[in-house]
PDB file of C-alpha atoms and ligand atoms in Angstrom:
ATOM      1  CA  MET F   1     -11.024 -10.484 -31.452  1.00 36.00           C
ATOM      2  CA  ARG F   2     -10.257  -7.031 -32.826  1.00 39.00           C
ATOM      3  CA  ASP F   3     -13.850  -6.845 -34.155  1.00 43.00           C
ATOM      4  CA  ALA F   4     -15.201  -7.835 -30.751  1.00 44.00           C
ATOM      5  CA  HIS F   5     -13.107  -5.074 -29.173  1.00 46.00           C
ATOM      6  CA  ASN F   6     -14.290  -2.495 -31.706  1.00 49.00           C
ATOM      7  CA  GLY F   7     -17.892  -3.615 -31.198  1.00 48.00           C
ATOM      8  CA  ALA F   8     -17.556  -3.211 -27.439  1.00 48.00           C
ATOM      9  CA  MET F   9     -16.059   0.258 -27.920  1.00 48.00           C
ATOM     10  CA  ALA F  10     -18.967   1.215 -30.198  1.00 51.00           C
ATOM     11  CA  ARG F  11     -21.395   0.186 -27.472  1.00 53.00           C
ATOM     12  CA  HIS F  12     -19.364   2.068 -24.845  1.00 48.00           C
ATOM     13  CA  PRO F  13     -18.560   5.397 -26.496  1.00 49.00           C
ATOM     14  CA  GLY F  14     -17.431   6.952 -23.214  1.00 46.00           C
ATOM     15  CA  GLY F  15     -14.358   4.747 -23.328  1.00 57.00           C
ATOM     16  CA  GLY F  16     -13.439   1.302 -22.156  1.00 63.00           C
ATOM     17  CA  PHE F  17     -13.310   2.156 -18.487  1.00 72.00           C
ATOM     18  CA  ASN F  18     -16.992   2.657 -17.838  1.00 73.00           C
ATOM     19  CA  PRO F  19     -18.153   1.764 -14.338  1.00 79.00           C
ATOM     20  CA  PRO F  20     -19.590  -1.745 -14.092  1.00 84.00           C
ATOM     21  CA  GLU F  21     -23.272  -2.118 -14.956  1.00 90.00           C
ATOM     22  CA  PRO F  22     -24.782  -4.095 -12.052  1.00 95.00           C
ATOM     23  CA  THR F  23     -26.346  -7.435 -12.939  1.00 96.00           C
ATOM     24  CA  ARG F  24     -27.769 -10.525 -11.242  1.00 97.00           C
ATOM     25  CA  LYS F  25     -26.648 -12.777 -14.112  1.00 97.00           C
ATOM     26  CA  GLY F  26     -25.209 -16.067 -12.926  1.00 97.00           C
ATOM     27  CA  GLY F  27     -27.988 -16.481 -10.372  1.00 98.00           C
ATOM     28  CA  PRO F  28     -27.818 -17.407  -6.707  1.00 98.00           C
ATOM     29  CA  ASP F  29     -24.750 -19.655  -7.054  1.00 98.00           C
ATOM     30  CA  TYR F  30     -22.395 -17.241  -8.874  1.00 98.00           C
ATOM     31  CA  GLY F  31     -20.772 -16.192  -5.587  1.00 98.00           C
ATOM     32  CA  ARG F  32     -20.383 -19.834  -4.599  1.00 98.00           C
ATOM     33  CA  LEU F  33     -18.737 -20.533  -7.979  1.00 98.00           C
ATOM     34  CA  VAL F  34     -16.186 -17.746  -7.475  1.00 98.00           C
ATOM     35  CA  ALA F  35     -15.501 -18.811  -3.876  1.00 98.00           C
ATOM     36  CA  ALA F  36     -15.084 -22.431  -4.981  1.00 98.00           C
ATOM     37  CA  VAL F  37     -12.556 -21.450  -7.660  1.00 98.00           C
ATOM     38  CA  ARG F  38     -10.627 -19.390  -5.087  1.00 98.00           C
ATOM     39  CA  THR F  39     -10.545 -22.454  -2.818  1.00 98.00           C
ATOM     40  CA  LEU F  40      -9.465 -24.586  -5.776  1.00 98.00           C
ATOM     41  CA  GLN F  41      -6.580 -22.192  -6.478  1.00 98.00           C
ATOM     42  CA  ASP F  42      -5.500 -22.499  -2.830  1.00 98.00           C
ATOM     43  CA  HIS F  43      -5.598 -26.298  -3.097  1.00 98.00           C
ATOM     44  CA  VAL F  44      -3.566 -26.299  -6.307  1.00 98.00           C
ATOM     45  CA  ARG F  45      -0.890 -24.176  -4.549  1.00 98.00           C
ATOM     46  CA  SER F  46      -0.841 -26.368  -1.429  1.00 98.00           C
ATOM     47  CA  VAL F  47      -1.542 -29.916  -2.631  1.00 98.00           C
ATOM     48  CA  ASP F  48       0.940 -32.742  -1.996  1.00 98.00           C
ATOM     49  CA  ALA F  49      -1.067 -35.764  -3.109  1.00 98.00           C
ATOM     50  CA  PRO F  50      -0.530 -39.123  -4.880  1.00 98.00           C
ATOM     51  CA  ASP F  51      -0.325 -38.921  -8.684  1.00 98.00           C
ATOM     52  CA  GLY F  52      -3.704 -40.631  -9.032  1.00 98.00           C
ATOM     53  CA  VAL F  53      -5.394 -37.894  -7.008  1.00 98.00           C
ATOM     54  CA  ILE F  54      -3.819 -35.243  -9.230  1.00 98.00           C
ATOM     55  CA  THR F  55      -4.961 -37.100 -12.349  1.00 98.00           C
ATOM     56  CA  ARG F  56      -8.537 -37.317 -11.024  1.00 98.00           C
ATOM     57  CA  ALA F  57      -8.539 -33.630 -10.038  1.00 98.00           C
ATOM     58  CA  ALA F  58      -7.242 -32.593 -13.492  1.00 98.00           C
ATOM     59  CA  ASP F  59      -9.959 -34.732 -15.128  1.00 98.00           C
ATOM     60  CA  LEU F  60     -12.687 -33.124 -12.990  1.00 98.00           C
ATOM     61  CA  ILE F  61     -11.431 -29.614 -13.747  1.00 98.00           C
ATOM     62  CA  ASP F  62     -11.202 -30.448 -17.451  1.00 98.00           C
ATOM     63  CA  GLY F  63     -14.869 -31.449 -17.177  1.00 98.00           C
ATOM     64  CA  VAL F  64     -15.797 -28.082 -15.667  1.00 98.00           C
ATOM     65  CA  ASN F  65     -13.847 -26.260 -18.384  1.00 98.00           C
ATOM     66  CA  THR F  66     -15.706 -28.260 -21.040  1.00 98.00           C
ATOM     67  CA  LEU F  67     -19.013 -27.331 -19.376  1.00 98.00           C
ATOM     68  CA  LEU F  68     -18.225 -23.596 -19.287  1.00 98.00           C
ATOM     69  CA  ALA F  69     -16.396 -23.155 -22.624  1.00 98.00           C
ATOM     70  CA  PRO F  70     -19.518 -22.713 -24.816  1.00 98.00           C
ATOM     71  CA  TYR F  71     -20.625 -19.773 -22.654  1.00 98.00           C
ATOM     72  CA  ALA F  72     -17.501 -17.590 -22.901  1.00 98.00           C
ATOM     73  CA  ALA F  73     -18.605 -13.944 -23.305  1.00 96.00           C
ATOM     74  CA  ASP F  74     -16.890 -10.570 -23.603  1.00 91.00           C
ATOM     75  CA  GLU F  75     -16.246  -8.401 -20.538  1.00 89.00           C
ATOM     76  CA  TRP F  76     -19.439  -6.382 -21.020  1.00 88.00           C
ATOM     77  CA  ALA F  77     -21.705  -9.447 -21.033  1.00 92.00           C
ATOM     78  CA  SER F  78     -20.027 -11.540 -18.321  1.00 95.00           C
ATOM     79  CA  PRO F  79     -21.244 -10.978 -14.735  1.00 97.00           C
ATOM     80  CA  SER F  80     -17.614 -10.963 -13.506  1.00 97.00           C
ATOM     81  CA  GLY F  81     -17.018  -7.654 -11.708  1.00 95.00           C
ATOM     82  CA  ARG F  82     -20.663  -6.640 -12.130  1.00 95.00           C
ATOM     83  CA  ARG F  83     -22.242  -8.615  -9.300  1.00 97.00           C
ATOM     84  CA  THR F  84     -22.402  -5.701  -6.874  1.00 95.00           C
ATOM     85  CA  ASP F  85     -24.267  -7.936  -4.405  1.00 97.00           C
ATOM     86  CA  LEU F  86     -21.176 -10.142  -3.989  1.00 97.00           C
ATOM     87  CA  PRO F  87     -17.750  -9.685  -2.347  1.00 94.00           C
ATOM     88  CA  ASN F  88     -15.316  -8.025  -4.788  1.00 94.00           C
ATOM     89  CA  ARG F  89     -18.218  -7.711  -7.239  1.00 96.00           C
ATOM     90  CA  GLY F  90     -17.755 -11.377  -8.092  1.00 97.00           C
ATOM     91  CA  ASN F  91     -14.360 -10.690  -9.690  1.00 97.00           C
ATOM     92  CA  LEU F  92     -12.081 -13.700  -9.301  1.00 98.00           C
ATOM     93  CA  LEU F  93      -8.954 -11.678 -10.134  1.00 98.00           C
ATOM     94  CA  THR F  94      -8.862  -9.401  -7.127  1.00 96.00           C
ATOM     95  CA  VAL F  95      -7.214  -9.970  -3.762  1.00 98.00           C
ATOM     96  CA  PRO F  96     -10.226 -10.271  -1.397  1.00 97.00           C
ATOM     97  CA  LEU F  97     -10.860  -6.718  -0.237  1.00 97.00           C
ATOM     98  CA  THR F  98     -13.760  -5.178   1.685  1.00 97.00           C
ATOM     99  CA  THR F  99     -13.895  -1.393   1.859  1.00 97.00           C
ATOM    100  CA  SER F 100     -16.149   1.436   2.918  1.00 97.00           C
ATOM    101  CA  ARG F 101     -15.960   5.210   2.886  1.00 97.00           C
ATOM    102  CA  ALA F 102     -15.099   6.842   6.197  1.00 95.00           C
ATOM    103  CA  GLY F 103     -15.346  10.586   5.585  1.00 96.00           C
ATOM    104  CA  ASP F 104     -12.549  11.506   3.182  1.00 97.00           C
ATOM    105  CA  ARG F 105     -10.835   8.117   3.537  1.00 98.00           C
ATOM    106  CA  ILE F 106     -11.416   4.602   2.230  1.00 98.00           C
ATOM    107  CA  THR F 107     -10.828   1.968   4.915  1.00 98.00           C
ATOM    108  CA  GLY F 108     -11.317  -1.779   5.077  1.00 98.00           C
ATOM    109  CA  THR F 109      -9.892  -5.260   5.248  1.00 98.00           C
ATOM    110  CA  ALA F 110      -7.767  -7.323   2.869  1.00 98.00           C
ATOM    111  CA  ARG F 111      -6.805 -10.964   3.138  1.00 98.00           C
ATOM    112  CA  PHE F 112      -4.203 -12.809   1.100  1.00 98.00           C
ATOM    113  CA  ALA F 113      -4.735 -16.524   0.502  1.00 98.00           C
ATOM    114  CA  ARG F 114      -2.396 -19.481   0.027  1.00 98.00           C
ATOM    115  CA  TYR F 115      -2.827 -18.846  -3.705  1.00 98.00           C
ATOM    116  CA  HIS F 116      -1.020 -15.497  -3.247  1.00 98.00           C
ATOM    117  CA  LEU F 117       2.023 -17.013  -1.496  1.00 98.00           C
ATOM    118  CA  GLY F 118       5.432 -15.857  -2.678  1.00 98.00           C
ATOM    119  CA  ARG F 119       7.824 -17.696  -0.397  1.00 95.00           C
ATOM    120  CA  ASN F 120       8.401 -18.330   3.296  1.00 95.00           C
ATOM    121  CA  GLY F 121       4.904 -17.288   4.372  1.00 95.00           C
ATOM    122  CA  ALA F 122       4.986 -13.913   2.614  1.00 97.00           C
ATOM    123  CA  ALA F 123       2.532 -12.766  -0.040  1.00 98.00           C
ATOM    124  CA  HIS F 124       4.081 -12.412  -3.531  1.00 98.00           C
ATOM    125  CA  GLY F 125       5.088  -8.793  -4.173  1.00 98.00           C
ATOM    126  CA  GLY F 126       3.116  -8.648  -7.408  1.00 98.00           C
ATOM    127  CA  THR F 127      -0.075  -9.449  -5.540  1.00 98.00           C
ATOM    128  CA  LEU F 128       0.508  -6.293  -3.482  1.00 98.00           C
ATOM    129  CA  GLY F 129       0.405  -4.376  -6.771  1.00 98.00           C
ATOM    130  CA  LEU F 130      -2.871  -6.113  -7.588  1.00 98.00           C
ATOM    131  CA  LEU F 131      -4.308  -5.131  -4.213  1.00 98.00           C
ATOM    132  CA  PHE F 132      -3.151  -1.514  -4.357  1.00 98.00           C
ATOM    133  CA  ASP F 133      -4.297  -0.930  -7.937  1.00 98.00           C
ATOM    134  CA  SER F 134      -7.794  -1.991  -6.824  1.00 97.00           C
ATOM    135  CA  LEU F 135      -7.666  -0.117  -3.516  1.00 98.00           C
ATOM    136  CA  LEU F 136      -6.233   3.116  -4.899  1.00 98.00           C
ATOM    137  CA  GLY F 137      -8.406   2.906  -8.038  1.00 97.00           C
ATOM    138  CA  GLN F 138     -11.495   2.642  -5.857  1.00 96.00           C
ATOM    139  CA  THR F 139     -10.198   5.462  -3.685  1.00 98.00           C
ATOM    140  CA  ALA F 140      -9.677   7.783  -6.656  1.00 97.00           C
ATOM    141  CA  ALA F 141     -13.055   6.871  -8.206  1.00 95.00           C
ATOM    142  CA  ILE F 142     -15.176   7.049  -5.083  1.00 96.00           C
ATOM    143  CA  LEU F 143     -13.589  10.061  -3.394  1.00 98.00           C
ATOM    144  CA  THR F 144     -13.609  12.153  -6.585  1.00 96.00           C
ATOM    145  CA  GLY F 145     -16.963  10.770  -7.833  1.00 93.00           C
ATOM    146  CA  SER F 146     -15.389  10.165 -11.230  1.00 89.00           C
ATOM    147  CA  PRO F 147     -14.919   6.534 -12.303  1.00 86.00           C
ATOM    148  CA  TYR F 148     -13.275   7.236 -15.690  1.00 88.00           C
ATOM    149  CA  GLN F 149      -9.642   7.041 -14.577  1.00 92.00           C
ATOM    150  CA  ARG F 150      -6.646   4.872 -15.324  1.00 94.00           C
ATOM    151  CA  THR F 151      -3.519   4.107 -13.364  1.00 97.00           C
ATOM    152  CA  ALA F 152      -0.579   6.075 -14.803  1.00 98.00           C
ATOM    153  CA  PHE F 153       1.889   4.901 -12.127  1.00 98.00           C
ATOM    154  CA  LEU F 154       1.794   2.824  -8.976  1.00 98.00           C
ATOM    155  CA  HIS F 155       4.722   2.987  -6.527  1.00 98.00           C
ATOM    156  CA  ILE F 156       4.989   0.373  -3.779  1.00 98.00           C
ATOM    157  CA  ASP F 157       7.171   0.427  -0.654  1.00 98.00           C
ATOM    158  CA  TYR F 158       7.464  -3.004   0.901  1.00 98.00           C
ATOM    159  CA  ARG F 159       8.089  -2.257   4.585  1.00 98.00           C
ATOM    160  CA  ALA F 160       7.554  -5.727   6.056  1.00 98.00           C
ATOM    161  CA  ILE F 161       6.511  -9.126   4.751  1.00 98.00           C
ATOM    162  CA  VAL F 162       2.766  -9.533   4.320  1.00 98.00           C
ATOM    163  CA  PRO F 163       1.341 -12.677   5.935  1.00 98.00           C
ATOM    164  CA  ILE F 164      -1.147 -14.839   4.061  1.00 98.00           C
ATOM    165  CA  GLY F 165      -4.327 -16.105   5.731  1.00 97.00           C
ATOM    166  CA  LYS F 166      -4.776 -13.138   8.049  1.00 98.00           C
ATOM    167  CA  ASP F 167      -7.209 -10.221   8.038  1.00 98.00           C
ATOM    168  CA  LEU F 168      -5.194  -7.018   7.452  1.00 98.00           C
ATOM    169  CA  GLN F 169      -6.278  -3.384   7.470  1.00 98.00           C
ATOM    170  CA  VAL F 170      -6.203  -0.925   4.554  1.00 98.00           C
ATOM    171  CA  ASP F 171      -6.541   2.837   4.570  1.00 98.00           C
ATOM    172  CA  ALA F 172      -6.295   5.245   1.606  1.00 98.00           C
ATOM    173  CA  GLY F 173      -7.092   8.785   0.527  1.00 98.00           C
ATOM    174  CA  VAL F 174      -6.632  11.455  -2.130  1.00 98.00           C
ATOM    175  CA  ASP F 175      -3.499  13.582  -1.650  1.00 98.00           C
ATOM    176  CA  GLU F 176      -3.855  16.061  -4.508  1.00 98.00           C
ATOM    177  CA  ILE F 177      -5.911  16.795  -7.622  1.00 98.00           C
ATOM    178  CA  ASP F 178      -4.221  18.687 -10.463  1.00 98.00           C
ATOM    179  CA  GLY F 179      -6.458  18.976 -13.521  1.00 96.00           C
ATOM    180  CA  ARG F 180      -6.917  15.440 -14.877  1.00 96.00           C
ATOM    181  CA  LYS F 181      -4.365  14.068 -12.404  1.00 98.00           C
ATOM    182  CA  VAL F 182      -5.509  12.463  -9.152  1.00 98.00           C
ATOM    183  CA  PHE F 183      -2.703  11.559  -6.710  1.00 98.00           C
ATOM    184  CA  VAL F 184      -3.651   8.975  -4.103  1.00 98.00           C
ATOM    185  CA  SER F 185      -1.860   7.003  -1.403  1.00 98.00           C
ATOM    186  CA  GLY F 186      -2.630   4.208   0.995  1.00 98.00           C
ATOM    187  CA  ARG F 187      -1.223   1.578   3.284  1.00 98.00           C
ATOM    188  CA  LEU F 188      -1.683  -1.974   4.418  1.00 98.00           C
ATOM    189  CA  CYS F 189      -1.296  -2.663   8.147  1.00 98.00           C
ATOM    190  CA  ASP F 190      -1.309  -5.580  10.547  1.00 98.00           C
ATOM    191  CA  GLY F 191      -2.561  -3.837  13.671  1.00 98.00           C
ATOM    192  CA  ASP F 192      -0.014  -1.123  14.513  1.00 98.00           C
ATOM    193  CA  THR F 193       2.566  -2.436  12.016  1.00 98.00           C
ATOM    194  CA  VAL F 194       2.705  -0.811   8.574  1.00 98.00           C
ATOM    195  CA  LEU F 195       3.429  -3.623   6.087  1.00 98.00           C
ATOM    196  CA  THR F 196       3.156  -1.848   2.750  1.00 98.00           C
ATOM    197  CA  GLU F 197       2.743   1.736   1.587  1.00 98.00           C
ATOM    198  CA  ALA F 198       1.812   2.821  -1.926  1.00 99.00           C
ATOM    199  CA  HIS F 199       1.087   5.953  -3.873  1.00 98.00           C
ATOM    200  CA  ALA F 200      -0.312   6.277  -7.370  1.00 98.00           C
ATOM    201  CA  LEU F 201      -1.338   8.667 -10.086  1.00 98.00           C
ATOM    202  CA  PHE F 202      -4.707   8.166 -11.734  1.00 97.00           C
ATOM    203  CA  VAL F 203      -5.399  10.184 -14.881  1.00 96.00           C
ATOM    204  CA  ARG F 204      -8.989  11.062 -15.747  1.00 93.00           C
ATOM    205  CA  LEU F 205      -9.765   9.772 -19.234  1.00 90.00           C
ATOM    206  CA  LYS F 206     -10.927  12.002 -22.014  1.00 87.00           C
ATOM    207  CA  PRO F 207     -14.113  10.931 -23.860  1.00 81.00           C
ATOM    208  CA  GLY F 208     -13.403   7.959 -26.114  1.00 78.00           C
ATOM    209  CA  GLN F 209     -10.069   7.032 -24.469  1.00 81.00           C
ATOM    210  CA  PRO F 210      -9.848   3.243 -23.936  1.00 77.00           C
TER     211      PRO F 210
HETATM  212  C1  3IX H 301     -20.677   8.563  -7.861  1.00 54.05           C
HETATM  213  C2  3IX H 301     -19.316   8.129  -8.129  1.00 54.05           C
HETATM  214  C3  3IX H 301     -19.016   6.837  -8.710  1.00 54.05           C
HETATM  215  C4  3IX H 301     -18.058   6.123  -7.925  1.00 54.05           C
HETATM  216  C5  3IX H 301     -17.480   4.970  -8.686  1.00 54.05           C
HETATM  217  C6  3IX H 301     -17.960   3.736  -8.133  1.00 54.05           C
HETATM  218  C7  3IX H 301     -17.411   2.614  -8.410  1.00 54.05           C
HETATM  219  C8  3IX H 301     -16.188   2.575  -9.182  1.00 54.05           C
HETATM  220  C9  3IX H 301     -16.205   1.434 -10.017  1.00 54.05           C
HETATM  221  C10 3IX H 301     -15.164   1.007 -10.597  1.00 54.05           C
HETATM  222  C11 3IX H 301     -13.846   1.616 -10.397  1.00 54.05           C
HETATM  223  C12 3IX H 301     -13.292   1.061  -9.181  1.00 54.05           C
HETATM  224  C13 3IX H 301     -12.108   0.647  -9.045  1.00 54.05           C
HETATM  225  C14 3IX H 301     -11.115   0.730 -10.083  1.00 54.05           C
HETATM  226  C15 3IX H 301     -10.239  -0.382  -9.805  1.00 54.05           C
HETATM  227  C16 3IX H 301      -9.106  -0.521 -10.339  1.00 54.05           C
HETATM  228  C17 3IX H 301      -8.488   0.478 -11.214  1.00 54.05           C
HETATM  229  C18 3IX H 301      -7.532  -0.236 -12.108  1.00 54.05           C
HETATM  230  C19 3IX H 301      -7.046   0.729 -13.118  1.00 54.05           C
HETATM  231  C20 3IX H 301      -6.090   0.082 -14.018  1.00 54.05           C
HETATM  232  O1  3IX H 301      -5.466  -0.868 -13.696  1.00 54.05           O
HETATM  233  S1  3IX H 301      -5.896   0.706 -15.527  1.00 54.05           S
HETATM  234  C21 3IX H 301      -4.689  -0.379 -16.227  1.00 54.05           C
HETATM  235  C22 3IX H 301      -3.275   0.087 -16.073  1.00 54.05           C
HETATM  236  N1  3IX H 301      -3.096   1.395 -16.649  1.00 54.05           N
HETATM  237  C23 3IX H 301      -3.037   1.600 -17.962  1.00 54.05           C
HETATM  238  O2  3IX H 301      -3.184   0.708 -18.765  1.00 54.05           O
HETATM  239  C24 3IX H 301      -2.784   3.035 -18.390  1.00 54.05           C
HETATM  240  C25 3IX H 301      -2.017   3.072 -19.709  1.00 54.05           C
HETATM  241  N2  3IX H 301      -1.688   4.468 -19.980  1.00 54.05           N
HETATM  242  C26 3IX H 301      -2.575   5.297 -20.543  1.00 54.05           C
HETATM  243  O3  3IX H 301      -3.681   4.900 -20.929  1.00 54.05           O
HETATM  244  C27 3IX H 301      -2.183   6.728 -20.631  1.00 54.05           C
HETATM  245  O4  3IX H 301      -0.813   6.893 -20.504  1.00 54.05           O
HETATM  246  C28 3IX H 301      -2.903   7.643 -19.577  1.00 54.05           C
HETATM  247  C29 3IX H 301      -4.421   7.585 -19.798  1.00 54.05           C
HETATM  248  C30 3IX H 301      -2.570   7.174 -18.145  1.00 54.05           C
HETATM  249  C31 3IX H 301      -2.432   9.099 -19.757  1.00 54.05           C
HETATM  250  O5  3IX H 301      -2.407   9.372 -21.146  1.00 54.05           O
HETATM  251  P1  3IX H 301      -3.114  10.666 -21.761  1.00 54.05           P
HETATM  252  O6  3IX H 301      -2.703  10.755 -23.194  1.00 54.05           O
HETATM  253  O7  3IX H 301      -4.559  10.646 -21.473  1.00 54.05           O
HETATM  254  O8  3IX H 301      -2.568  11.864 -20.950  1.00 54.05           O
HETATM  255  P2  3IX H 301      -1.074  12.470 -20.887  1.00 54.05           P
HETATM  256  O9  3IX H 301      -0.032  11.495 -21.330  1.00 54.05           O
HETATM  257  O10 3IX H 301      -1.117  13.801 -21.538  1.00 54.05           O
HETATM  258  O11 3IX H 301      -0.904  12.668 -19.286  1.00 54.05           O
HETATM  259  C32 3IX H 301      -1.750  13.545 -18.591  1.00 54.05           C
HETATM  260  C33 3IX H 301      -0.946  14.116 -17.431  1.00 54.05           C
HETATM  261  O12 3IX H 301      -0.526  13.020 -16.587  1.00 54.05           O
HETATM  262  C34 3IX H 301       0.933  12.984 -16.554  1.00 54.05           C
HETATM  263  N3  3IX H 301       1.353  11.585 -16.541  1.00 54.05           N
HETATM  264  C35 3IX H 301       0.903  10.594 -17.335  1.00 54.05           C
HETATM  265  N4  3IX H 301       1.510   9.448 -17.053  1.00 54.05           N
HETATM  266  C36 3IX H 301       2.374   9.724 -16.066  1.00 54.05           C
HETATM  267  C37 3IX H 301       3.290   8.932 -15.332  1.00 54.05           C
HETATM  268  N5  3IX H 301       3.429   7.616 -15.554  1.00 54.05           N
HETATM  269  N6  3IX H 301       4.031   9.536 -14.388  1.00 54.05           N
HETATM  270  C38 3IX H 301       3.895  10.859 -14.130  1.00 54.05           C
HETATM  271  N7  3IX H 301       3.019  11.650 -14.771  1.00 54.05           N
HETATM  272  C39 3IX H 301       2.289  11.092 -15.742  1.00 54.05           C
HETATM  273  C40 3IX H 301       1.374  13.726 -17.766  1.00 54.05           C
HETATM  274  O13 3IX H 301       2.680  14.254 -17.611  1.00 54.05           O
HETATM  275  C41 3IX H 301       0.332  14.806 -17.886  1.00 54.05           C
HETATM  276  O14 3IX H 301       0.601  15.797 -16.901  1.00 54.05           O
HETATM  277  P3  3IX H 301       0.494  17.374 -17.283  1.00 54.05           P
HETATM  278  O15 3IX H 301      -0.926  17.567 -17.780  1.00 54.05           O
HETATM  279  O16 3IX H 301       0.767  18.083 -15.989  1.00 54.05           O
HETATM  280  O17 3IX H 301       1.504  17.609 -18.329  1.00 54.05           O
END
C-alpha cells in the first residue's frame, strides 16, 4: 500500500491534492451506479423487514461486491470524483451539493438523505462537517483560482437542527487571504432560517506537500 502511495506521489509531483482529472470512465451508467448505492444506503438506514428479506438483500449485495472487487483501483485511476459530467463529480462520499459561482460568492443547494440521519429527524452533526469541508473547500479553490489547498481547521456552529429530505440553501465566500492562508465562511439555510454556520482556514500547499 505504501508503494502504491509512493507511486501515486511520483506521478503527481505537485502533491497529493491535485485537482481531479476529468474522465468518462465508467460509461453512461456510472451516475446510475452512484445514485443506486445512495438509495441503497437510505434503505439500509430505514429498513424494517423480515429476516429473510435481510438475508436475501445481504446475499445480493455480496454478489455485487464480488463482481466489483477485481476492479479496485487507486484514487488516481478510479472515476470517483472525476466524473465532472455528474452530480458531485460522481463521488459517493459527499453530501449531495449543487453549487455555482455568483460573483464573489458560491451559492447552491444541499440535501441530506435518510442515510445522514442522526436522531429525531435531524442530520448527524458529523455530516455537517462533511458538507462544509466540501463547500468551503470548493469556495476557497474556485474563488482564489488555486486548488492546491488543505483544510487546517473547520469550525461549525449548529444553530438549529438540519432536516433530512429537504432542499436547503448554501452560501459561502472568502473572508481574508493572508499569504498561504485562505479564511472562508459559509452557512446553510432553510429559507430565512440559518441552520448552520461555519468558518475554516485553508492553507495553500507548497510543491510536493501531500
Ligand atoms: C481555475 C481555478 C481552479 C478551480 C478549482 C476547481 C475545482 C476544484 C477542485 C477540487 C477542489 C474542490 C473542492 C475541495 C473539496 C474539499 C476540500 C477538502 C480538503 C480536506 O479535507 S483536506 C483533509 C483534512 N486536512 C488535512 O488533512 C490537513 C492536515 N494538515 C496539514 O497538512 C498541515 O497542517 C497544513 C498543510 C494544513 C499546514 O501545514 P504547513 O506545514 O504547510 O504550514 P504551517 O504549519 O507552517 O502553517 C501555515 C500557516 O497556517 C497556520 N495554521 C496552520 N494550521 C492552523 C490551524 N489549525 N489553526 C490556525 N492556524 C493554522 C500556521 O500558524 C501558519 O500561519 P503563519 O504563516 O501566519 O505563521
